[in-house]
Coordinates of C-alpha atoms in Angstrom, one line a residue:
M184 CA 9.9 4.7 29.7
D185 CA 10.0 3.6 26.1
V186 CA 7.7 0.7 26.8
W187 CA 5.1 3.0 28.4
L188 CA 5.4 5.5 25.6
A189 CA 4.8 2.7 23.1
V190 CA 1.7 1.5 25.0
A191 CA 0.3 5.1 25.3
Q192 CA 0.8 5.6 21.5
V193 CA -0.9 2.4 20.6
A194 CA -3.8 3.0 23.0
T195 CA -4.4 6.5 21.6
L196 CA -4.3 5.1 18.1
V197 CA -6.8 2.4 18.9
V198 CA -9.2 4.9 20.4
I199 CA -9.0 7.2 17.3
L200 CA -9.4 4.3 14.8
A201 CA -12.3 2.9 16.8
A202 CA -14.0 6.2 16.7
L203 CA -13.5 6.4 12.9
H204 CA -14.4 2.8 12.1
R205 CA -18.2 3.0 12.1
P206 CA -18.9 6.5 10.5
L207 CA -16.1 6.2 7.9
G208 CA -17.0 2.6 7.0
D209 CA -20.7 3.4 6.7
Y210 CA -19.9 6.5 4.7
M211 CA -17.8 4.5 2.2
A212 CA -20.7 1.9 1.9
T213 CA -23.0 4.8 1.1
I214 CA -20.6 6.2 -1.5
Y215 CA -20.5 2.9 -3.5
T216 CA -24.2 1.9 -3.2
S217 CA -25.9 5.3 -3.7
G218 CA -28.0 5.6 -6.8
K219 CA -27.5 9.4 -6.9
D220 CA -24.7 11.2 -8.8
L221 CA -23.3 14.6 -7.9
K222 CA -23.6 17.3 -10.5
I223 CA -19.8 17.4 -11.1
E224 CA -19.8 13.6 -11.5
R225 CA -22.6 13.8 -14.1
G226 CA -20.6 16.3 -16.0
F227 CA -17.5 14.1 -15.9
Y228 CA -19.5 11.1 -17.2
R229 CA -20.8 13.1 -20.1
L230 CA -17.3 14.3 -20.9
I231 CA -15.8 10.8 -21.1
G232 CA -19.0 9.2 -22.6
V233 CA -19.9 6.9 -19.7
D234 CA -23.4 5.8 -18.8
A235 CA -23.4 5.8 -15.0
R236 CA -26.4 3.5 -14.9
S237 CA -24.8 0.8 -17.1
D238 CA -22.9 -1.8 -15.1
Q239 CA -20.0 -3.7 -16.5
T240 CA -19.0 -7.4 -16.8
W241 CA -15.7 -8.2 -15.0
Q242 CA -13.9 -8.2 -18.3
S243 CA -15.2 -4.7 -19.1
Y244 CA -14.3 -3.5 -15.6
L245 CA -10.8 -4.9 -16.0
R246 CA -10.4 -3.2 -19.4
G247 CA -11.3 0.1 -17.7
V248 CA -8.7 -0.4 -14.9
L249 CA -6.0 -1.3 -17.4
A250 CA -6.8 1.4 -19.9
F251 CA -6.9 4.1 -17.3
S252 CA -3.7 3.0 -15.7
A253 CA -1.9 2.7 -19.1
V254 CA -2.8 6.4 -19.9
G255 CA -1.5 7.3 -16.4
V256 CA 1.8 5.7 -17.0
L257 CA 2.2 7.4 -20.4
F258 CA 1.3 10.8 -19.0
V259 CA 3.5 10.7 -15.9
Y260 CA 6.4 9.4 -18.1
L261 CA 6.0 12.3 -20.7
I262 CA 5.6 15.0 -18.1
Q263 CA 8.9 13.9 -16.4
R264 CA 10.7 13.9 -19.7
A265 CA 9.4 17.4 -20.6
Q266 CA 10.2 18.8 -17.1
A267 CA 12.8 21.3 -18.3
V268 CA 10.2 23.3 -20.3
L269 CA 7.5 23.2 -17.7
P270 CA 6.7 26.1 -15.3
Y271 CA 8.0 25.7 -11.8
S272 CA 10.7 23.3 -13.0
L273 CA 13.1 24.9 -10.5
G274 CA 15.7 24.7 -13.3
F275 CA 15.8 20.9 -13.1
P276 CA 16.4 19.0 -16.4
G277 CA 14.1 16.4 -17.8
I278 CA 14.2 13.0 -16.1
P279 CA 16.3 10.3 -17.8
E280 CA 14.3 7.6 -19.7
G281 CA 14.9 4.7 -17.3
L282 CA 14.1 6.7 -14.2
S283 CA 11.0 8.2 -15.8
F284 CA 9.7 4.8 -16.6
N285 CA 10.4 3.5 -13.1
T286 CA 8.8 6.5 -11.5
A287 CA 5.7 6.6 -13.8
V288 CA 5.0 2.9 -13.1
S289 CA 5.7 3.4 -9.4
F290 CA 3.1 6.1 -8.9
V291 CA 0.4 4.6 -11.2
T292 CA 0.7 1.3 -9.3
N293 CA 0.3 2.9 -5.9
T294 CA 3.9 1.9 -5.1
N295 CA 5.7 5.2 -5.0
W296 CA 9.1 3.6 -5.0
Q297 CA 11.7 6.5 -5.5
S298 CA 15.1 5.8 -7.0
Y299 CA 16.0 9.5 -6.7
S300 CA 16.0 12.4 -4.3
P301 CA 12.7 14.2 -5.0
D302 CA 13.6 17.6 -3.7
V303 CA 16.6 17.9 -6.1
T304 CA 15.1 16.1 -9.0
M305 CA 11.4 17.0 -9.4
G306 CA 10.0 20.4 -10.1
Y307 CA 6.6 21.5 -8.6
T308 CA 4.6 20.9 -11.8
V309 CA 5.8 17.3 -12.1
Q310 CA 5.2 16.8 -8.3
L311 CA 1.6 18.2 -8.5
A312 CA 0.3 17.4 -12.0
G313 CA 2.0 14.1 -12.2
L314 CA 2.8 12.5 -8.9
A315 CA 0.1 14.0 -6.6
V316 CA -2.7 13.3 -9.1
Q317 CA -1.6 9.6 -9.3
N318 CA -1.7 9.5 -5.5
F319 CA -5.4 10.2 -5.7
V320 CA -6.4 8.0 -8.7
S321 CA -4.2 5.0 -8.0
A322 CA -5.7 4.8 -4.5
A323 CA -9.2 5.2 -6.0
V324 CA -8.5 2.3 -8.4
G325 CA -7.5 0.0 -5.5
I326 CA -10.7 0.8 -3.6
A327 CA -12.8 0.3 -6.7
V328 CA -11.4 -3.2 -7.3
A329 CA -12.1 -4.1 -3.6
I330 CA -15.6 -2.8 -3.9
A331 CA -16.2 -4.8 -7.0
L332 CA -15.2 -8.0 -5.2
V333 CA -17.4 -7.1 -2.2
R334 CA -20.3 -6.3 -4.5
A335 CA -19.9 -9.7 -6.1
F336 CA -20.5 -11.4 -2.7
A337 CA -23.8 -9.5 -2.3
L338 CA -25.1 -10.0 -5.9
R339 CA -27.2 -12.9 -7.1
R340 CA -27.0 -14.4 -10.6
S341 CA -25.5 -11.2 -12.0
G342 CA -23.4 -10.9 -15.1
T343 CA -22.0 -7.5 -13.9
I344 CA -20.0 -6.2 -10.9
G345 CA -20.5 -2.4 -11.1
N346 CA -19.1 0.4 -13.2
F347 CA -15.4 1.1 -12.9
W348 CA -15.7 4.8 -14.0
V349 CA -18.4 5.4 -11.4
D350 CA -16.4 3.7 -8.6
L351 CA -13.2 5.6 -9.6
T352 CA -14.9 9.0 -9.7
R353 CA -16.8 8.6 -6.5
G354 CA -13.8 7.3 -4.6
T355 CA -11.7 10.3 -5.7
L356 CA -14.3 13.1 -5.3
R357 CA -16.4 11.9 -2.4
L358 CA -13.7 10.2 -0.3
L359 CA -10.1 10.9 -0.9
L360 CA -10.3 14.6 -1.9
P361 CA -12.3 16.0 1.0
I362 CA -10.4 14.0 3.6
S363 CA -7.1 15.1 2.1
V364 CA -8.1 18.7 2.2
V365 CA -8.8 18.4 5.9
G366 CA -5.7 16.4 6.4
A367 CA -3.5 19.0 4.6
V368 CA -4.9 21.8 6.8
V369 CA -4.1 19.9 10.0
L370 CA -0.6 19.2 8.8
I371 CA 0.0 22.8 7.9
A372 CA -1.2 23.7 11.4
G373 CA 1.3 21.2 12.7
G374 CA 4.2 22.8 10.9
V375 CA 4.3 21.0 7.5
I376 CA 5.3 23.5 4.9
Q377 CA 3.1 24.5 1.9
N378 CA 4.6 27.1 -0.4
F379 CA 6.2 27.7 -3.8
N380 CA 9.3 29.3 -2.5
G381 CA 11.9 27.2 -4.3
F382 CA 15.3 27.1 -2.6
T383 CA 16.5 29.5 0.0
D384 CA 20.2 29.9 0.5
L385 CA 21.4 30.2 4.1
T386 CA 24.6 30.5 6.1
T387 CA 24.8 27.9 8.9
L388 CA 26.0 28.6 12.4
G389 CA 29.3 27.1 11.5
G390 CA 29.7 29.5 8.6
G391 CA 28.9 27.0 5.8
A392 CA 26.3 27.4 3.0
Q393 CA 23.1 25.5 2.8
S394 CA 20.2 25.5 0.4
I395 CA 16.8 24.9 2.0
P396 CA 14.0 23.6 -0.3
G397 CA 10.4 24.7 0.0
G398 CA 7.4 23.3 -1.9
P399 CA 3.7 22.4 -1.7
T400 CA 4.4 19.6 0.8
A401 CA 1.3 19.4 3.0
S402 CA -1.1 18.9 0.2
Q403 CA 1.0 16.0 -1.2
E404 CA 1.7 14.6 2.2
A405 CA -2.0 14.2 3.1
I406 CA -2.9 12.1 0.1
K407 CA 0.5 10.3 0.2
L408 CA -0.6 8.8 3.5
L409 CA -4.4 8.7 3.2
G410 CA -4.1 6.8 -0.2
T411 CA -1.3 4.6 1.2
N412 CA 1.0 5.8 -1.5
G413 CA 4.2 6.7 0.3
G414 CA 6.3 8.9 -2.0
G415 CA 8.1 11.6 0.0
F416 CA 8.3 15.2 -1.2
F417 CA 11.8 15.2 0.3
N418 CA 14.5 12.5 0.2
A419 CA 14.3 11.8 3.9
N420 CA 10.5 11.2 3.5
S421 CA 8.6 11.4 6.8
A422 CA 11.8 11.8 8.7
H423 CA 12.2 15.3 7.3
P424 CA 10.9 18.0 9.7
F425 CA 9.2 19.8 6.8
E426 CA 7.1 16.6 6.2
N427 CA 6.7 15.4 9.8
P428 CA 7.6 18.1 12.3
T429 CA 6.3 16.9 15.7
A430 CA 5.4 13.8 17.7
W431 CA 1.7 14.5 17.4
A432 CA 2.0 15.1 13.7
N433 CA 3.7 11.7 13.5
L434 CA 0.7 10.1 15.2
F435 CA -1.7 12.0 12.9
E436 CA 0.2 10.7 9.8
I437 CA -0.2 7.2 11.2
V438 CA -3.9 7.7 11.6
L439 CA -4.2 8.9 8.0
M440 CA -2.5 5.6 6.8
L441 CA -4.8 3.4 8.8
A442 CA -8.1 5.2 8.7
I443 CA -9.5 3.9 5.4
P444 CA -8.0 0.3 5.5
F445 CA -9.2 -0.3 9.0
S446 CA -12.7 1.1 8.1
L447 CA -13.2 -0.9 4.9
P448 CA -14.1 -4.1 6.8
R449 CA -17.1 -2.1 8.1
T450 CA -17.9 -1.2 4.5
F451 CA -17.6 -4.8 3.5
G452 CA -20.0 -5.9 6.3
A453 CA -22.5 -3.2 5.4
I454 CA -22.6 -4.1 1.6
V455 CA -22.9 -7.8 2.1
G456 CA -25.6 -7.3 4.8
D457 CA -23.7 -8.9 7.7
K458 CA -21.7 -6.5 9.8
K459 CA -20.3 -9.4 11.9
Q460 CA -18.4 -10.6 8.8
G461 CA -16.7 -7.2 8.7
Y462 CA -15.8 -7.5 12.4
A463 CA -14.2 -10.9 11.7
I464 CA -12.0 -9.5 8.9
L465 CA -11.2 -6.5 11.2
A466 CA -10.2 -8.8 14.1
T467 CA -7.9 -10.7 11.8
M468 CA -6.2 -7.6 10.5
A469 CA -5.9 -6.1 14.0
S470 CA -4.4 -9.3 15.4
I471 CA -1.7 -9.5 12.8
F472 CA -0.9 -5.8 13.1
L473 CA -0.5 -5.9 16.9
V474 CA 1.7 -9.0 16.9
S475 CA 3.9 -7.5 14.2
L476 CA 4.2 -4.2 16.0
T477 CA 5.0 -5.9 19.3
A478 CA 7.7 -8.1 17.8
L479 CA 9.4 -5.2 16.0
T480 CA 9.2 -2.9 19.1
I481 CA 10.7 -5.6 21.3
L482 CA 13.5 -6.3 18.8
E483 CA 14.5 -2.7 18.5
L484 CA 14.2 -1.9 22.2
V485 CA 16.4 -4.9 23.0
G486 CA 18.9 -3.7 20.4
A487 CA 20.6 -7.1 19.7
G488 CA 24.0 -6.7 18.0
T489 CA 27.5 -5.5 18.7
A490 CA 27.0 -1.9 17.6
P491 CA 23.7 -1.3 19.4
A492 CA 25.0 -3.0 22.6
A493 CA 28.1 -0.7 22.5
A494 CA 25.9 2.4 21.9
G495 CA 23.4 1.5 24.6
G496 CA 20.5 1.3 22.2
A497 CA 19.5 0.8 18.5
M498 CA 19.0 4.5 17.7
E499 CA 21.0 4.6 14.4
G500 CA 18.7 5.8 11.7
K501 CA 15.9 6.8 14.0
E502 CA 14.6 10.3 14.8
T503 CA 15.2 11.4 18.4
R504 CA 11.9 13.4 18.0
F505 CA 10.0 10.1 17.8
G506 CA 12.2 7.6 19.6
I507 CA 12.1 3.8 19.1
A508 CA 8.4 3.5 19.8
G509 CA 7.4 6.1 17.3
S510 CA 9.7 4.7 14.7
T511 CA 8.5 1.1 15.1
L512 CA 4.8 2.1 15.1
F513 CA 5.3 4.1 11.9
A514 CA 7.4 1.3 10.2
T515 CA 4.8 -1.4 11.1
T516 CA 2.0 0.8 9.8
S517 CA 3.7 1.8 6.5
T518 CA 4.7 -1.7 5.6
L519 CA 1.4 -3.3 6.6
T520 CA -0.6 -0.7 4.6
S521 CA 1.5 -0.7 1.4
T522 CA 2.3 3.0 2.1
G523 CA 6.1 2.8 2.0
A524 CA 6.6 6.1 3.9
V525 CA 9.3 6.0 6.5
N526 CA 10.2 8.2 9.5
S527 CA 13.3 6.1 10.2
M528 CA 15.7 4.1 8.1
H529 CA 14.7 0.4 8.0
D530 CA 18.2 -0.4 6.7
S531 CA 19.5 0.8 10.1
F532 CA 17.2 -1.5 12.1
T533 CA 18.7 -4.5 13.9
A534 CA 19.0 -7.5 11.6
L535 CA 15.9 -9.2 13.0
G536 CA 14.1 -5.9 13.4
G537 CA 14.7 -5.1 9.8
M538 CA 13.2 -8.5 8.9
M539 CA 9.8 -7.5 10.4
P540 CA 8.9 -4.8 7.8
M541 CA 10.0 -7.2 5.1
L542 CA 7.7 -9.9 6.6
N543 CA 4.8 -7.4 6.8
M544 CA 5.1 -6.9 3.0
M545 CA 5.5 -10.6 2.4
L546 CA 2.2 -11.3 4.2
G547 CA 0.6 -9.5 1.2
E548 CA 0.1 -6.3 3.2
V549 CA -3.4 -7.4 4.4
A550 CA -3.3 -6.2 8.0
P551 CA -4.9 -3.9 7.2
G552 CA -3.2 -3.4 3.8
G553 CA -3.3 -0.6 1.2
V554 CA -6.6 1.2 0.5
G555 CA -8.6 -1.4 -1.3
S556 CA -5.8 -3.9 -1.9
G557 CA -5.6 -4.9 1.7
L558 CA -9.3 -5.8 1.8
Y559 CA -9.4 -7.7 -1.4
G560 CA -6.2 -9.5 -0.4
M561 CA -7.7 -10.6 2.9
L562 CA -10.9 -11.7 1.2
I563 CA -8.8 -13.9 -1.2
L564 CA -7.2 -15.4 1.9
A565 CA -10.6 -15.9 3.4
V566 CA -11.6 -17.9 0.3
I567 CA -8.5 -20.0 0.8
A568 CA -9.3 -20.5 4.5
V569 CA -12.8 -21.7 4.0
F570 CA -11.5 -24.1 1.3
V571 CA -9.0 -25.5 3.8
A572 CA -11.8 -25.9 6.4
G573 CA -14.0 -27.6 3.8
L574 CA -11.2 -30.1 3.1
L575 CA -10.9 -30.8 6.8
V576 CA -14.6 -31.7 7.4
G577 CA -15.2 -33.1 3.9
R578 CA -17.8 -30.6 2.8
T579 CA -18.1 -28.2 -0.1
P580 CA -16.7 -24.9 1.1
E581 CA -18.9 -21.8 1.2
Y582 CA -18.2 -18.2 2.0
L583 CA -21.1 -15.7 2.4
G584 CA -23.4 -18.1 0.7
K585 CA -21.2 -18.5 -2.4
K586 CA -19.8 -21.9 -3.2
I587 CA -16.0 -22.1 -3.5
G588 CA -15.5 -24.4 -6.4
P589 CA -12.5 -25.4 -8.6
R590 CA -12.7 -22.1 -10.6
E591 CA -12.7 -19.9 -7.5
I592 CA -9.9 -21.8 -5.7
K593 CA -7.7 -21.7 -8.8
L594 CA -8.1 -17.9 -9.1
A595 CA -7.4 -17.5 -5.4
S596 CA -4.4 -19.7 -5.6
L597 CA -3.0 -17.9 -8.6
Y598 CA -3.5 -14.6 -6.8
I599 CA -1.3 -15.6 -3.9
L600 CA 1.5 -17.0 -6.1
V601 CA 2.1 -13.8 -8.1
T602 CA 4.1 -11.7 -5.7
P603 CA 6.3 -14.5 -4.3
T604 CA 7.2 -15.5 -7.8
L605 CA 8.1 -11.9 -8.7
V606 CA 10.1 -11.4 -5.5
L607 CA 12.1 -14.6 -5.6
T608 CA 12.7 -14.4 -9.4
G609 CA 13.8 -10.8 -9.3
T610 CA 16.2 -11.4 -6.3
A611 CA 17.6 -14.6 -7.9
L612 CA 18.2 -12.9 -11.3
S613 CA 20.0 -10.1 -9.6
F614 CA 22.7 -12.5 -8.6
A615 CA 22.4 -15.3 -11.2
I616 CA 23.1 -13.3 -14.3
P617 CA 26.9 -12.5 -14.3
A618 CA 26.7 -9.0 -15.9
V619 CA 23.8 -8.0 -13.6
R620 CA 25.5 -9.4 -10.5
A621 CA 28.7 -7.5 -11.3
D622 CA 26.7 -4.3 -11.5
V623 CA 24.6 -5.0 -8.4
E624 CA 27.6 -5.9 -6.3
G625 CA 29.8 -3.1 -7.7
T626 CA 27.4 -0.3 -7.9
S627 CA 24.2 -0.9 -5.9
I628 CA 25.2 -2.7 -2.8
W629 CA 27.3 -0.7 -0.3
N630 CA 27.1 -3.3 2.4
P631 CA 28.1 -6.7 0.9
G632 CA 27.4 -10.0 2.4
L633 CA 24.2 -11.1 4.2
H634 CA 22.9 -7.6 4.6
G635 CA 23.4 -6.9 0.9
L636 CA 21.2 -9.8 0.0
S637 CA 18.6 -8.5 2.5
E638 CA 18.7 -5.1 0.7
V639 CA 18.0 -6.6 -2.7
L640 CA 15.3 -9.0 -1.3
Y641 CA 13.7 -6.0 0.4
A642 CA 13.7 -4.0 -2.8
F643 CA 11.9 -6.7 -4.8
T644 CA 9.5 -7.4 -1.9
S645 CA 8.6 -3.7 -1.8
A646 CA 8.2 -3.4 -5.5
A647 CA 6.1 -6.6 -6.1
N648 CA 3.8 -5.8 -3.2
N649 CA 3.5 -2.2 -4.3
N650 CA 4.9 -0.8 -1.0
G651 CA 7.7 1.6 -2.0
S652 CA 9.8 1.6 1.1
A653 CA 13.4 0.6 0.8
F654 CA 16.5 -0.5 2.7
A655 CA 18.3 2.8 2.2
G656 CA 21.7 1.3 1.6
L657 CA 20.8 0.1 -1.9
T658 CA 21.5 2.3 -4.9
A659 CA 18.6 1.5 -7.2
N660 CA 18.9 4.2 -9.9
T661 CA 20.7 1.8 -12.3
P662 CA 19.5 0.3 -15.6
W663 CA 18.9 -3.1 -14.0
F664 CA 16.9 -2.0 -10.9
N665 CA 14.9 0.7 -12.8
T666 CA 13.8 -1.9 -15.3
A667 CA 13.4 -4.9 -13.1
L668 CA 11.7 -3.2 -10.2
G669 CA 9.4 -1.3 -12.7
V670 CA 8.3 -4.6 -14.2
A671 CA 7.8 -6.1 -10.7
M672 CA 5.6 -3.2 -9.8
L673 CA 3.5 -3.5 -12.9
L674 CA 3.0 -7.2 -12.7
G675 CA 2.6 -7.1 -8.9
R676 CA -0.2 -4.6 -9.3
F677 CA -2.2 -5.7 -12.3
I678 CA -1.9 -9.5 -12.5
P679 CA -3.5 -9.9 -9.0
I680 CA -6.2 -7.4 -10.1
V681 CA -7.0 -9.7 -13.1
F682 CA -7.6 -12.6 -10.7
V683 CA -9.6 -10.6 -8.2
L684 CA -12.0 -9.3 -10.9
A685 CA -12.3 -12.7 -12.5
L686 CA -13.2 -14.1 -9.1
A687 CA -15.7 -11.3 -8.6
G688 CA -17.3 -12.2 -11.9
S689 CA -17.5 -15.9 -10.9
L690 CA -19.0 -15.1 -7.5
A691 CA -21.5 -12.5 -8.9
A692 CA -22.9 -15.1 -11.4
Q693 CA -23.8 -17.5 -8.5
D694 CA -26.9 -17.6 -6.5
K695 CA -26.6 -17.7 -2.8
V696 CA -27.0 -21.0 -1.1
P697 CA -28.7 -21.2 2.4
A698 CA -26.5 -21.9 5.4
T699 CA -26.8 -25.4 6.8
A700 CA -25.6 -27.2 9.9
G701 CA -22.4 -28.1 8.1
T702 CA -21.6 -24.5 7.0
L703 CA -18.5 -23.0 8.6
P704 CA -19.5 -19.8 10.5
T705 CA -17.1 -17.2 9.2
N706 CA -18.0 -14.5 11.7
R707 CA -16.7 -16.1 14.8
S708 CA -13.3 -16.3 16.6
L709 CA -12.7 -19.8 15.3
F710 CA -12.6 -18.5 11.7
V711 CA -10.5 -15.5 12.7
G712 CA -7.9 -17.9 14.1
L713 CA -8.0 -20.0 11.0
L714 CA -7.6 -17.0 8.8
V715 CA -4.6 -15.7 10.8
G716 CA -3.0 -19.1 10.5
V717 CA -3.6 -19.4 6.8
T718 CA -2.1 -15.9 6.2
I719 CA 1.0 -16.7 8.2
I720 CA 1.6 -20.2 7.0
I721 CA 1.4 -19.3 3.3
T722 CA 4.0 -16.6 3.9
A723 CA 6.3 -18.7 6.1
L724 CA 6.3 -21.7 3.7
T725 CA 7.0 -19.4 0.7
Y726 CA 9.7 -17.0 2.0
F727 CA 11.4 -18.9 4.9
P728 CA 14.3 -20.3 2.8
V729 CA 15.3 -16.9 1.4
L730 CA 14.9 -15.2 4.8
A731 CA 17.2 -17.8 6.3
L732 CA 19.9 -16.7 3.8
G733 CA 19.4 -13.0 4.6
P734 CA 18.1 -11.3 7.7
L735 CA 17.8 -14.5 9.8
A736 CA 21.3 -15.5 9.1
E737 CA 22.5 -12.0 9.8
G738 CA 20.5 -11.8 13.1
L739 CA 21.8 -15.1 14.3
Q740 CA 25.5 -14.3 13.7

């Protein structure tokens, strides 16, 4: 029964995404190539002093990304610290310094890691003016960077790659905002709450007292998922019935997470003028997604381990409303799209099952990845793949008519080294520094041993890859984790963007070379297989040793 339910859900999801792929992908291509500005956009450009017709060099584009994000971090930090004097604070005090820093960085970097219980920590003003706003603009920044790289492949001998402020504005106003409004209405119809009721005190059937929170949930839920953000309005995230009330709402939330990332390859193909290139990228993403989903579902259905065997199934930490199939589909989607939302507790998965969401993030979340970040991550891997192919046949590698020379391959190589360095360094320091280790083992880890290592490894993997999900058994609201994870989120977001935009500048400056008999076709199944192989091998070689110390060792006990 569970197997057929899983197949039915995946088949339904494929049909919906296939129906959305072409119109949404073409619409996004129109957004970022149109020469016309909306009236509201022209007003905004005048307000901030931007010439919408003036394109930027990659350095100027990068300065725009960094300056905008820095202002966002400062604003979200200050609004949290001042929460006690803001309207709709619900009587909550200001957020402590360390947690405010961690949360501000988390939402600005599209990570949405939460070291706190949102429904008993954040008032409505902070949720709406701080967190929800960043859900929109951090997602728009990711798409803008991806479009800048795509644009570079299409340009010839250009010193510019577009205008960041135009890309940011159009992505927010023309794409994310209208779809989020429709998504919020659908979620409200499905039972997600949307109010300003505060807390309602009730008496339970057993005679106990319980305080039920309300809040403007549907509006934040829609963009949390559409923008692959992931921060929950409630502590239980998308396992909470006020956020995710029914099985069909669960499937709709999965569609929201996948709609833009799986449509962006169509946008890529349309902008570079070769739709088959987009299909090749899409096929690569879909192949990895389906293999990962299948592996996780099988591991959880089998339920290997003493406790699941005794209980007759691995249902700990999973919602009976969604079952194993609904939980594994959601978990695979959220960790392959950098969303970080959860409808089940990954910490309660079987040992090898819990490794799969971790692996999804270690892949770089490129199948299909976060909005924008998944596409530019996959294009970086495509550059690596054509370079490898060029070495094998002894020819200068080319991708979409652009030569992949020493500068391009160095930038691509540096890109793929950033997150593993942050993950492995952060995990190592958590146990190598005596004072930090004592705090981690005494305060943060509730389940010592192999699983405790997995919890810390998962936390740094999630932070550095800007995912935001967590193994729930780790207490992360400590000085060490607030600081270390905050730094990992910042560096994991913006250092790769530096390399992406530098690569875009290098590619845009080139002319296109004509294809020859020795040019590797990058729109066929052979290249798809090569790209899948490169993606997996890079991850396996980098992370296998630490996985062998954590989830693999635990699963093989």
